[in-house]
mmCIF file of C-alpha atoms in Angstrom:
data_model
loop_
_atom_site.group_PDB
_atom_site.id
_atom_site.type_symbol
_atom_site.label_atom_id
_atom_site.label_comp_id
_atom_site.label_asym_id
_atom_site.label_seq_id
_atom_site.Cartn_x
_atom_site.Cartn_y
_atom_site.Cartn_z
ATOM 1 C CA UNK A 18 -153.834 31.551 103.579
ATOM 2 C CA UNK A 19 -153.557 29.099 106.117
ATOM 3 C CA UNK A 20 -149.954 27.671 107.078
ATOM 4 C CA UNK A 21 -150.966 23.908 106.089
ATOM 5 C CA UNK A 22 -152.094 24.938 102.992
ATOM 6 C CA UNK A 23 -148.553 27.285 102.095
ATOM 7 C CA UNK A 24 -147.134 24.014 103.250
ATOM 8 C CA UNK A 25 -148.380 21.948 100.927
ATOM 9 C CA UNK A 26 -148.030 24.840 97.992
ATOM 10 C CA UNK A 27 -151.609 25.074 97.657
ATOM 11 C CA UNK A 28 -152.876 28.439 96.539
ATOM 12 C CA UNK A 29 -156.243 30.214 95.509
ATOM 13 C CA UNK A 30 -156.797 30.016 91.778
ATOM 14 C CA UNK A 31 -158.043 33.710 90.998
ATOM 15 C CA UNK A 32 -158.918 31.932 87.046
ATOM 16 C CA UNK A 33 -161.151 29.080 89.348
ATOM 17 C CA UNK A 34 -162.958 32.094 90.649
ATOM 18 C CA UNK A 35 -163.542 33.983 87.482
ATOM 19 C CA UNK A 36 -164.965 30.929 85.635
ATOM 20 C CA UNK A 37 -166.949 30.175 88.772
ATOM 21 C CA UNK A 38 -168.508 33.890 88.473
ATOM 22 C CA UNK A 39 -168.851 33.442 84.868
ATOM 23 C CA UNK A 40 -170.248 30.450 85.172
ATOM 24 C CA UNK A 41 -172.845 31.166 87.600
ATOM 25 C CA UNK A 42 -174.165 34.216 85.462
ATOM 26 C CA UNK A 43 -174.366 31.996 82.597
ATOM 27 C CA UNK A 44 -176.549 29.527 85.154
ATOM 28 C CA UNK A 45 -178.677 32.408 85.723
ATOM 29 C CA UNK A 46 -179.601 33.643 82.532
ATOM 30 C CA UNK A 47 -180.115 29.925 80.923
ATOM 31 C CA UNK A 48 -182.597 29.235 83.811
ATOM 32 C CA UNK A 49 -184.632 32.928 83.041
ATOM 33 C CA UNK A 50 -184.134 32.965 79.454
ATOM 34 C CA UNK A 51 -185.773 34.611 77.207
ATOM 35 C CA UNK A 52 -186.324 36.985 80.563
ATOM 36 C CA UNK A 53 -189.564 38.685 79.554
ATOM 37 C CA UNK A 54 -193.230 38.444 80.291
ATOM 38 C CA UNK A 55 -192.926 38.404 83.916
ATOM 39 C CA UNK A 56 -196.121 38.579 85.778
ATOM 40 C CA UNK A 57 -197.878 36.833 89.024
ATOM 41 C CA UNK A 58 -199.622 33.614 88.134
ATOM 42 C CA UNK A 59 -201.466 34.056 91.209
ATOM 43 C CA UNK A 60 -199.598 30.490 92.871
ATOM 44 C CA UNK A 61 -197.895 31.086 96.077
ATOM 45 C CA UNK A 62 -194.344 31.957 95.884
ATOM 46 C CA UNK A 63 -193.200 28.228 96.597
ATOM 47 C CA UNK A 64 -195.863 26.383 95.169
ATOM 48 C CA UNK A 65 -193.433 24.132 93.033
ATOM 49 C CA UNK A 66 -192.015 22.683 96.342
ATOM 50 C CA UNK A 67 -194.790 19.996 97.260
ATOM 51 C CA UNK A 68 -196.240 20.068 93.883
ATOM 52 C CA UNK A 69 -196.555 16.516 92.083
ATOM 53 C CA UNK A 70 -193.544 15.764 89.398
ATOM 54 C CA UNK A 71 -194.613 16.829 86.148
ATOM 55 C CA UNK A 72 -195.973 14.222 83.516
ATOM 56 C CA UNK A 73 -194.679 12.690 81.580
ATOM 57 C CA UNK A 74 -190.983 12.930 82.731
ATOM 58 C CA UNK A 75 -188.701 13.941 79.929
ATOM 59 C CA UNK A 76 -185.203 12.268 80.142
ATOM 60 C CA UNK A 77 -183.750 14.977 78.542
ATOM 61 C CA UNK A 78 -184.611 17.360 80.497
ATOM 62 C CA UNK A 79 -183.772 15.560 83.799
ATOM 63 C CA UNK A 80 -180.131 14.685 82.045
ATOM 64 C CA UNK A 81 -180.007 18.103 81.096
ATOM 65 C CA UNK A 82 -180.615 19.727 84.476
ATOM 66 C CA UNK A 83 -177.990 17.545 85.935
ATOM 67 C CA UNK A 84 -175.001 17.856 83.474
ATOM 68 C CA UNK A 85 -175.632 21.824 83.843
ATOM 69 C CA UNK A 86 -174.835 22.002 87.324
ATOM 70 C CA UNK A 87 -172.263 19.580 87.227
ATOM 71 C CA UNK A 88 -169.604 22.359 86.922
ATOM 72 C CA UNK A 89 -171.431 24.795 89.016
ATOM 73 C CA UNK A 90 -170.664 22.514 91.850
ATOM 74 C CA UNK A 91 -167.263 21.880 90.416
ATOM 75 C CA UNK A 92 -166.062 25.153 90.324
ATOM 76 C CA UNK A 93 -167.804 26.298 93.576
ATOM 77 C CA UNK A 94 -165.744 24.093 95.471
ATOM 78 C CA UNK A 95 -162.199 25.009 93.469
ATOM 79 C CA UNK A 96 -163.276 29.055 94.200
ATOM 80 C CA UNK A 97 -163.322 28.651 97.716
ATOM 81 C CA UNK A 98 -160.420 26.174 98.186
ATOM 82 C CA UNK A 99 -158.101 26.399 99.756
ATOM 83 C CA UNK A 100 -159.702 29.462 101.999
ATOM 84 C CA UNK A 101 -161.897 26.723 103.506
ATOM 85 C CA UNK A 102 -160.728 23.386 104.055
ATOM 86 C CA UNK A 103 -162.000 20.607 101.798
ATOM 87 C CA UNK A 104 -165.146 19.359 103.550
ATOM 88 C CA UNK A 105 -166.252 23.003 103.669
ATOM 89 C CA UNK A 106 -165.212 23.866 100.573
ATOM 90 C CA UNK A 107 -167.273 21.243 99.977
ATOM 91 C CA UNK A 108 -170.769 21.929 102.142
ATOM 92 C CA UNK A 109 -170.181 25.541 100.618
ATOM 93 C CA UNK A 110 -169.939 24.468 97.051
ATOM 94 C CA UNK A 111 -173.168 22.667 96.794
ATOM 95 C CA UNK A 112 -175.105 25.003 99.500
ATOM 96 C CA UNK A 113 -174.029 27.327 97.170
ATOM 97 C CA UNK A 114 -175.411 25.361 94.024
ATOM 98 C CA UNK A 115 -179.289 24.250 95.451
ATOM 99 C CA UNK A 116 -179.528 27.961 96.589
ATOM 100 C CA UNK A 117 -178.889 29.530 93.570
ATOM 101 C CA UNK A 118 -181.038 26.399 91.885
ATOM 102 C CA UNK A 119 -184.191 27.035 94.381
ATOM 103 C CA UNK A 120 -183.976 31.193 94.058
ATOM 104 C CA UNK A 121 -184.077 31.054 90.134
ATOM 105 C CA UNK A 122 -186.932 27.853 90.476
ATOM 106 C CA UNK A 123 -188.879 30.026 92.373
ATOM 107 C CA UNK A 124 -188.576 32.846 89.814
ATOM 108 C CA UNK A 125 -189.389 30.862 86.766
ATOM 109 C CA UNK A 126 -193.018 31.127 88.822
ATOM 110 C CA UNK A 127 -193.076 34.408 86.975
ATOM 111 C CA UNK A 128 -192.141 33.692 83.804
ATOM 112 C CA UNK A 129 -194.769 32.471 81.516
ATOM 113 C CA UNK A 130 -192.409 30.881 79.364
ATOM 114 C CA UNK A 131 -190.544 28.926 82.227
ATOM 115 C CA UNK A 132 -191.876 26.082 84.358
ATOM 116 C CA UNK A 133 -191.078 25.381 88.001
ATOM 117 C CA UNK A 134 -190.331 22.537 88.730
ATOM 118 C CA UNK A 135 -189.512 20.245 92.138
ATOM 119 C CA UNK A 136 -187.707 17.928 90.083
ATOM 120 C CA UNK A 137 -185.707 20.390 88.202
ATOM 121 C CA UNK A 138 -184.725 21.332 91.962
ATOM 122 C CA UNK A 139 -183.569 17.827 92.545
ATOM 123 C CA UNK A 140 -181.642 17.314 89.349
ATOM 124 C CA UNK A 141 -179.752 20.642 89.564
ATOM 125 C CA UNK A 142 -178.991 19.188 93.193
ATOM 126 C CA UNK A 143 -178.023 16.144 92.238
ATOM 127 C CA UNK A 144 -175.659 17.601 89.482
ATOM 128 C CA UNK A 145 -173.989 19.657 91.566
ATOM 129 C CA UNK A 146 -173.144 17.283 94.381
ATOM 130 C CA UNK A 147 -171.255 14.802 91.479
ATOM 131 C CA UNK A 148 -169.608 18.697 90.262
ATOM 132 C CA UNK A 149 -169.232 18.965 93.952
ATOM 133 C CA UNK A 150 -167.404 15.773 94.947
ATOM 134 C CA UNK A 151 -165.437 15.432 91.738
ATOM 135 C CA UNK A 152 -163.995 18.633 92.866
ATOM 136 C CA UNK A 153 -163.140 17.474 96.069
ATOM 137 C CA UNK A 154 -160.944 14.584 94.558
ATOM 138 C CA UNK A 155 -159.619 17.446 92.129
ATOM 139 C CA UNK A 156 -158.049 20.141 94.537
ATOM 140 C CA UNK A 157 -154.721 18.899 94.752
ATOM 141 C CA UNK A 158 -154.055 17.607 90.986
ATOM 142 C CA UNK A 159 -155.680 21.143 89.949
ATOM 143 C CA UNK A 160 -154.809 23.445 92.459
ATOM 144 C CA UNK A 161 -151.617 22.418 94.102
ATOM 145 C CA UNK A 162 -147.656 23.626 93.587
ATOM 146 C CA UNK A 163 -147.373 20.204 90.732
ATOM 147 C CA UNK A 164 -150.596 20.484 88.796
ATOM 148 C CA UNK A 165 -153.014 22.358 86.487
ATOM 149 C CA UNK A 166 -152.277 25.625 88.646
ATOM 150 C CA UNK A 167 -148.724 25.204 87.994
ATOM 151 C CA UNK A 168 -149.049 24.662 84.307
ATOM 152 C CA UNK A 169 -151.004 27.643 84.028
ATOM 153 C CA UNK A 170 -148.570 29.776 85.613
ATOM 154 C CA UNK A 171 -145.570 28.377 83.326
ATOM 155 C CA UNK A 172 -147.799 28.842 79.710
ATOM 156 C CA UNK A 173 -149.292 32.182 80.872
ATOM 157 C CA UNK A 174 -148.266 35.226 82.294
ATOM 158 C CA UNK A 175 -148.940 35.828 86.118
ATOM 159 C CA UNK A 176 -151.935 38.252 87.382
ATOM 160 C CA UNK A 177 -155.823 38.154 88.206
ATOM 161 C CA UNK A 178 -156.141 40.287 85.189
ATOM 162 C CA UNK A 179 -154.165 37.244 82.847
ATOM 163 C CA UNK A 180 -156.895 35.141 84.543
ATOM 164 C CA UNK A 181 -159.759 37.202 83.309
ATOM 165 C CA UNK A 182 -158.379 37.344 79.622
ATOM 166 C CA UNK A 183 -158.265 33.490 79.551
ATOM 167 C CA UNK A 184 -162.372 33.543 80.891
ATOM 168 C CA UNK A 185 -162.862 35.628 77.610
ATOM 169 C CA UNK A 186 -160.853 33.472 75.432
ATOM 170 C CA UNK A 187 -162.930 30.719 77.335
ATOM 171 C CA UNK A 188 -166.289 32.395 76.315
ATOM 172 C CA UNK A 189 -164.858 33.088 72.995
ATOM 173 C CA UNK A 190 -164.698 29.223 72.724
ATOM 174 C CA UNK A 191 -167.875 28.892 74.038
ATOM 175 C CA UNK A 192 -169.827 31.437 71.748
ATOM 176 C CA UNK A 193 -168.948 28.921 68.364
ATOM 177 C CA UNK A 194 -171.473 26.948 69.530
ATOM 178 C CA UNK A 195 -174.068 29.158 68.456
ATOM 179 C CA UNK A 196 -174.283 27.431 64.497
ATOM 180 C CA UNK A 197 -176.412 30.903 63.565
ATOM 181 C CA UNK A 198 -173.728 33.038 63.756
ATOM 182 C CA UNK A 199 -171.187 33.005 61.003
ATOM 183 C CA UNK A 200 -167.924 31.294 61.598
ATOM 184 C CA UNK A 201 -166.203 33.553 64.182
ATOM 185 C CA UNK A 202 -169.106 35.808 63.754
ATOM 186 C CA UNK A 203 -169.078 37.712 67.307
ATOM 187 C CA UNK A 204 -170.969 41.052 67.682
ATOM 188 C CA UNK A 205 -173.844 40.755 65.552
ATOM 189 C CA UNK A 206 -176.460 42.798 66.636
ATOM 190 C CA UNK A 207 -178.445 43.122 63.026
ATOM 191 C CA UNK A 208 -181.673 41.459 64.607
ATOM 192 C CA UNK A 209 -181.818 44.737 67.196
ATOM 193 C CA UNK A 210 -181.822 46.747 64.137
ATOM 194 C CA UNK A 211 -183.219 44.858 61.084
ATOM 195 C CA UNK A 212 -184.141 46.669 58.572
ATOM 196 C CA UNK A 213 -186.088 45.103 55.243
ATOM 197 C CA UNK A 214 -184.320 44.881 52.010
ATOM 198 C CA UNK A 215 -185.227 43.616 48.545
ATOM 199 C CA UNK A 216 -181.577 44.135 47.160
ATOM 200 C CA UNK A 217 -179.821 40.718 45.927
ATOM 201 C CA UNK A 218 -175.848 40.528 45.829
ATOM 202 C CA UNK A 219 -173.548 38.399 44.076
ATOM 203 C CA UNK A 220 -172.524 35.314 45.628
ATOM 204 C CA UNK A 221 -168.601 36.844 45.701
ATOM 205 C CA UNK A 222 -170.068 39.099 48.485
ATOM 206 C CA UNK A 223 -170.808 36.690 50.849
ATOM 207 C CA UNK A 224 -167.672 35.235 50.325
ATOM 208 C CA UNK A 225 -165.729 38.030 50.981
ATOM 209 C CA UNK A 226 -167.689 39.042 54.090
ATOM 210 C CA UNK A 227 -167.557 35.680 55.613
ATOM 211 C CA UNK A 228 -163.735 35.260 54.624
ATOM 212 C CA UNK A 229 -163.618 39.170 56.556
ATOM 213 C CA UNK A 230 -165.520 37.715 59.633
ATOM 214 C CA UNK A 231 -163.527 35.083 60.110
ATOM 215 C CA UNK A 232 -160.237 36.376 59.532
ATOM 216 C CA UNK A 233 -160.850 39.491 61.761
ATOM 217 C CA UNK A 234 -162.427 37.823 64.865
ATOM 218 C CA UNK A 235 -159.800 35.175 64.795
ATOM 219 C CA UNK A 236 -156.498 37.385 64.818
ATOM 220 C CA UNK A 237 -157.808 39.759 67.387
ATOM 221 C CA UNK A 238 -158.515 36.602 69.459
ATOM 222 C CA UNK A 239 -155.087 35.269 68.695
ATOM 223 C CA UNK A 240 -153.251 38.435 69.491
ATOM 224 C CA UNK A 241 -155.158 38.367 72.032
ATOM 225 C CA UNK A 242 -153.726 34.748 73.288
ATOM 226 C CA UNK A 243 -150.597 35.493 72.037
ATOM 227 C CA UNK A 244 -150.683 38.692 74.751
ATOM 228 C CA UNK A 245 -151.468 36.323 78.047
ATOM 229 C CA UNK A 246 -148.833 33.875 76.934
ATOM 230 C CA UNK A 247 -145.528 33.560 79.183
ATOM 231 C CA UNK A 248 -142.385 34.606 77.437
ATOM 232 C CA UNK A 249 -140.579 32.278 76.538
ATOM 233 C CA UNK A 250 -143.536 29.569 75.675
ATOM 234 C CA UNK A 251 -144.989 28.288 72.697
ATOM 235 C CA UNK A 252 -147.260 30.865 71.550
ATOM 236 C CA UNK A 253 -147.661 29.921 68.413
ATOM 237 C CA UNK A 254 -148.772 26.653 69.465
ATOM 238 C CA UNK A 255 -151.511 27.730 71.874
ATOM 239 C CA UNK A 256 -153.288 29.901 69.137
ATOM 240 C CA UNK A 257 -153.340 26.995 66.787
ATOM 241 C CA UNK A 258 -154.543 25.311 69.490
ATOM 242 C CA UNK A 259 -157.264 27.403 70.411
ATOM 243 C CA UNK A 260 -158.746 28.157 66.722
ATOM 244 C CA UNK A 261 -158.544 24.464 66.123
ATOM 245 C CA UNK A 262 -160.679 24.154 69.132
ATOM 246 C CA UNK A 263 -163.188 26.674 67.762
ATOM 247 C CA UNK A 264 -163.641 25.316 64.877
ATOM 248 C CA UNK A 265 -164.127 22.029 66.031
ATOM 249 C CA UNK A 266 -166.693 23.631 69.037
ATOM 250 C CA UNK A 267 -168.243 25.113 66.083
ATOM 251 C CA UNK A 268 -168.697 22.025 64.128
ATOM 252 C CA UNK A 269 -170.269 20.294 67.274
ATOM 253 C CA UNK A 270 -172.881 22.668 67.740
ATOM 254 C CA UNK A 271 -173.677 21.935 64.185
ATOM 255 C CA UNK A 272 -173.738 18.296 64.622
ATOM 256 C CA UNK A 273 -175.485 18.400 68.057
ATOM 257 C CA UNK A 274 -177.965 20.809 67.107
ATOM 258 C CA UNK A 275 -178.876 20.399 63.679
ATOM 259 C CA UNK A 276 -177.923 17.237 62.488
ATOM 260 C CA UNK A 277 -174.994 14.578 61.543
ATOM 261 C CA UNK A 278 -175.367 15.538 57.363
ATOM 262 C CA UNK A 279 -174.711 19.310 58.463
ATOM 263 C CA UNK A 280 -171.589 18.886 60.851
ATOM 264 C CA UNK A 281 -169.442 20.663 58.355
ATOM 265 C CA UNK A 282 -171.797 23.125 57.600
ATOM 266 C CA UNK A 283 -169.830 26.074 57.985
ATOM 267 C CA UNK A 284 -167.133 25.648 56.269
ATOM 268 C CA UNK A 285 -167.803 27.456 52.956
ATOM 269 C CA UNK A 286 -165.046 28.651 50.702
ATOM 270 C CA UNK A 287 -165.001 32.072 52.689
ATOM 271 C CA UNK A 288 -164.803 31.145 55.911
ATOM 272 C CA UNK A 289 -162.037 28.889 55.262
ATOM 273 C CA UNK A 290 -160.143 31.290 53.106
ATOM 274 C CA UNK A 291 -160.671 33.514 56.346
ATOM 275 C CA UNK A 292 -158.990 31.069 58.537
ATOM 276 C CA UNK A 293 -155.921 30.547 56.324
ATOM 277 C CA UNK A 294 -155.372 34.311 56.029
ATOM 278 C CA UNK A 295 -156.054 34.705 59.469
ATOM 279 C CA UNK A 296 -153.319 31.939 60.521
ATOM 280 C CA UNK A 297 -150.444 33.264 57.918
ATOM 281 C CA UNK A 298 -151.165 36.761 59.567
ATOM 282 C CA UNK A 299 -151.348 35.566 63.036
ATOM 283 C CA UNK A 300 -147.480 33.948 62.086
ATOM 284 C CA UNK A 301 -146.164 37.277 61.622
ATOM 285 C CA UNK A 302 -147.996 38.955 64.250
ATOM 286 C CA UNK A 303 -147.352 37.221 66.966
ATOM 287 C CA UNK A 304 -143.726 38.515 66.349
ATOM 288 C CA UNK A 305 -144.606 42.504 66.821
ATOM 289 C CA UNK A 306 -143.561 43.843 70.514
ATOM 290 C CA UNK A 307 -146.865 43.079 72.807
ATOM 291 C CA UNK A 308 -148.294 46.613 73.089
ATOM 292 C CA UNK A 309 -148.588 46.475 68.880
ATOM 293 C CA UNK A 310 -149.975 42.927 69.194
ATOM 294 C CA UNK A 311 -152.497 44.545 71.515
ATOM 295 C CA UNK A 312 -153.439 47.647 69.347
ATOM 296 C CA UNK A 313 -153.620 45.261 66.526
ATOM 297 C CA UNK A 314 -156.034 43.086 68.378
ATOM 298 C CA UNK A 315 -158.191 46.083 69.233
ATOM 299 C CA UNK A 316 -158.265 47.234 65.063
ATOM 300 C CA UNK A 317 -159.441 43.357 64.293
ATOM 301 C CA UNK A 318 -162.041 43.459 66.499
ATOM 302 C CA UNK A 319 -163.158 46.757 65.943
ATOM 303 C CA UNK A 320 -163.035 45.565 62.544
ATOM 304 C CA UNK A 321 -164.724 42.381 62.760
ATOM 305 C CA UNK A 322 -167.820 43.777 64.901
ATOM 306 C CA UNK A 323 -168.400 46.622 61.947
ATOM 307 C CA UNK A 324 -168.343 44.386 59.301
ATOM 308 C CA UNK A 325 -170.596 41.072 60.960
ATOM 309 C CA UNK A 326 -172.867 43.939 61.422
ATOM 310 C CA UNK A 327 -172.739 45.906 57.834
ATOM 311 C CA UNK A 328 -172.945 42.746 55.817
ATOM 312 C CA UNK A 329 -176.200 41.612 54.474
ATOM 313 C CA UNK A 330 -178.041 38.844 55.650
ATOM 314 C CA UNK A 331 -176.741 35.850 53.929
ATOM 315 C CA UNK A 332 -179.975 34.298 52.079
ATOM 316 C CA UNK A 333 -178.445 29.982 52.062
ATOM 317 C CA UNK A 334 -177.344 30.540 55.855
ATOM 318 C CA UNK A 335 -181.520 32.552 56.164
ATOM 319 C CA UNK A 336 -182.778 29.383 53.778
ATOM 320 C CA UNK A 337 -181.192 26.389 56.386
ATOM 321 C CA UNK A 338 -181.976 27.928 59.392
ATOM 322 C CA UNK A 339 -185.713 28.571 58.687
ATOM 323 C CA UNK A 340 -186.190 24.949 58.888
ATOM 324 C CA UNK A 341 -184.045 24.446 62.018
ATOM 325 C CA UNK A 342 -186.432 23.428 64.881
ATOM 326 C CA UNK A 343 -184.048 24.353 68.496
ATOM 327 C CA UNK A 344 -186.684 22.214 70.237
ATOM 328 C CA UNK A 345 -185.299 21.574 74.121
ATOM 329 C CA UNK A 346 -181.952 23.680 73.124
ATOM 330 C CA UNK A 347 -183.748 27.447 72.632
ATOM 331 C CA UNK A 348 -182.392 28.576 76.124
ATOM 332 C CA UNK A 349 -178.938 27.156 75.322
ATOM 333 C CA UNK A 350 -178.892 28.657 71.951
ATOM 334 C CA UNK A 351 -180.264 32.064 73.431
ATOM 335 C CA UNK A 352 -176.873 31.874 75.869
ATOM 336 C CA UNK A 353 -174.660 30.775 73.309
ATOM 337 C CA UNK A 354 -176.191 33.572 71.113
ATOM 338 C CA UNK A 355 -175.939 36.153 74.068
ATOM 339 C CA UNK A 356 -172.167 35.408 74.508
ATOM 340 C CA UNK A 357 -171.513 35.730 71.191
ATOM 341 C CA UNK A 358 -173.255 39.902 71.113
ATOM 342 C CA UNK A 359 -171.566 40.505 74.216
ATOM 343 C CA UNK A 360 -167.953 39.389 73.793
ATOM 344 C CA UNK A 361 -166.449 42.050 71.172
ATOM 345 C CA UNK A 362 -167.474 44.818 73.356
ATOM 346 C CA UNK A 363 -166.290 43.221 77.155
ATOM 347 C CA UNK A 364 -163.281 42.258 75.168
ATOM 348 C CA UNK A 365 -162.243 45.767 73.759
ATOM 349 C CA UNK A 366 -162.875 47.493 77.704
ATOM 350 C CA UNK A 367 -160.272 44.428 78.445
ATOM 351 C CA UNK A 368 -157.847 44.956 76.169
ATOM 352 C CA UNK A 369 -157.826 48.919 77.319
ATOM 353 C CA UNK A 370 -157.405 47.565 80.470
ATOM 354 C CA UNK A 371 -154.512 45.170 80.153
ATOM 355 C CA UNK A 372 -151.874 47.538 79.091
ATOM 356 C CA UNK A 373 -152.066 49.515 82.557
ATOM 357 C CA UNK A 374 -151.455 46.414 84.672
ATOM 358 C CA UNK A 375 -147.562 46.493 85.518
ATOM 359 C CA UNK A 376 -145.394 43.142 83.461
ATOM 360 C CA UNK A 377 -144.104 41.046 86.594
ATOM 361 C CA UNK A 378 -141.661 39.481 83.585
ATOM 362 C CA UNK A 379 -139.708 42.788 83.394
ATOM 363 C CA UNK A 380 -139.817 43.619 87.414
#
């Protein structure tokens, strides 16, 4: 680190880099989704370059394109800050950005599905310079001895690997807003495996699996929480925190992408009775020594993966969803959807990890 920057108690933010990474693989796989069908079209490799804007222009899409790489840009500049000075931080952060923008335009060429586009190429630009140069104004507040970077290191305990765990409580947040997935619902891989059945259940069983779901996922990613939080702080308070902002990501995604009259959707008698037991659990849990909060989080998500993925397919959630047109949000529903399979299984390797890192609190 450079001696003005120690000066000035500015630092490198290991968490801006992780969400930066995250981030950019997110980019990646929205932009190639549903990643099959590749073959050559026969148009040379750049073709999209000098091509005419395609007609008619959809607002959406243009809107779209820009608000995605809005924090691309953003946290670009925050990863390498304060390593490079501002303007370069800068130059870097949206060089960065159009690079990545142009390599994956020119690889959509390949995809049947996909579309290159010239003004896709602009608009991703164009988002990342405002991600860009909002960051610039943002270094200091975020990254500097009196803001964000010191609040983070007050709640939360110190270490790159804290920084990871609060990415996957970040993607955690992210996956609700996936509305196909039941409430909490992350791990379900039933559509790599489905399987016909003519059986019918009582109603009482979808309760209790969706009560099950719900409960599970959201103590192991309380414990969870409650694990990266600084001694001393409000624990407590940040998991209430974060599983009121699930549930009202979750209720957005319903309201974005299916409609005003189905914002509350999700919240059937079992996934609320979930959430209630999960809280009152979470109260007592959160008092266990950390190691048995982390085993505990490990059971609950063991748990919660084996039974999103025993239960039968609910037939009302099967019934409103055949009718849901995604429309322009497929590839964001496909991420959303991807997060939500992945996260049970990067989270347990984490929490087998986290135990092995030495406490700074007790050095």
């Amino acid at each position: 680190m450079r001696e003005s920057d120690a000066m000035s108690g500015e630092r490198p933010s290991t968490l801006a880099r992780y969400l930066f990474v995250a981030y950019a693989l997110l980019v990646v796989y929205a932009s190639l989704h549903p990643l099959s069908g590749w073959r050559d079209n026969g148009l040379p490799p750049f073709a999209f370059l000098t091509a005419r804007f395609p007609r008619p222009i959809h607002a959406f899409d243009v809107v779209a394109n820009v608000i995605g790489y809005v924090p691309l840009g953003f946290l670009a500049v925050l990863a390498a800050y304060p390593r490079l000075r501002r303007g370069r931080a800068l130059a870097v952060g949206f060089a960065f950005s159009l690079l990545l923008s142009f390599a994956l335009e020119s690889l959509q060429l390949y995809l049947p599905s996909r579309t290159a586009s010239n003004l896709d190429l602009l608009a991703n630009a164009a988002g990342a310079s405002l991600g860009a140069l909002a960051a610039l104004g943002a270094t200091r507040p975020l990254l500097d001895s009196g803001g964000l970077q010191r609040l983070r290191h007050r709640l939360f305990r110190p270490g790159a690997r804290v920084d990871l765990g609060l990415v996957l409580l970040g993607l955690w947040l992210f996956a609700q807003l996936n509305p196909e997935t039941i409430l909490f619902g992350n791990g379900d891989l039933r559509d790599l495996f489905k399987t016909p059945s003519g059986k019918l259940y009582p109603a009482e069983v979808f309760l209790r699996v969706e009560a099950g779901v719900a409960c599970t996922n959201a103590i192991a990613a309380g414990l969870l929480a409650s694990c990266l939080t600084g001694r001393g702080q409000p624990a407590r308070a940040v998991v209430l925190a974060m599983i009121g902002a699930a549930l009202a990501a979750h209720s957005f995604a319903f309201r974005l992408l299916i409609g005003p009259q189905e914002v509350l959707s999700w919240a059937t008698p079992g996934a609320l009775y979930g959430v209630a037991a999960a809280v009152a659990l979470l109260m007592f849990g959160m008092a266990l020594p950390r190691s048995a909060q982390l085993a505990l989080a490990g059971l609950a998500l063991l748990a919660a993966t084996a039974i999103v993925n025993l239960a039968p397919a609910n037939p009302y959630n099967s019934a409103t969803f055949s009718l849901w047109q995604q429309g322009r949000f497929l590839n964001f529903n496909g991420l959303t959807r991807l997060v939500s399979i992945v996260w049970p299984f990067a989270t347990m390797c984490y929490l087998v990890l986290l135990p092995a890192e030495r406490d700074p609190e007790k050095a």
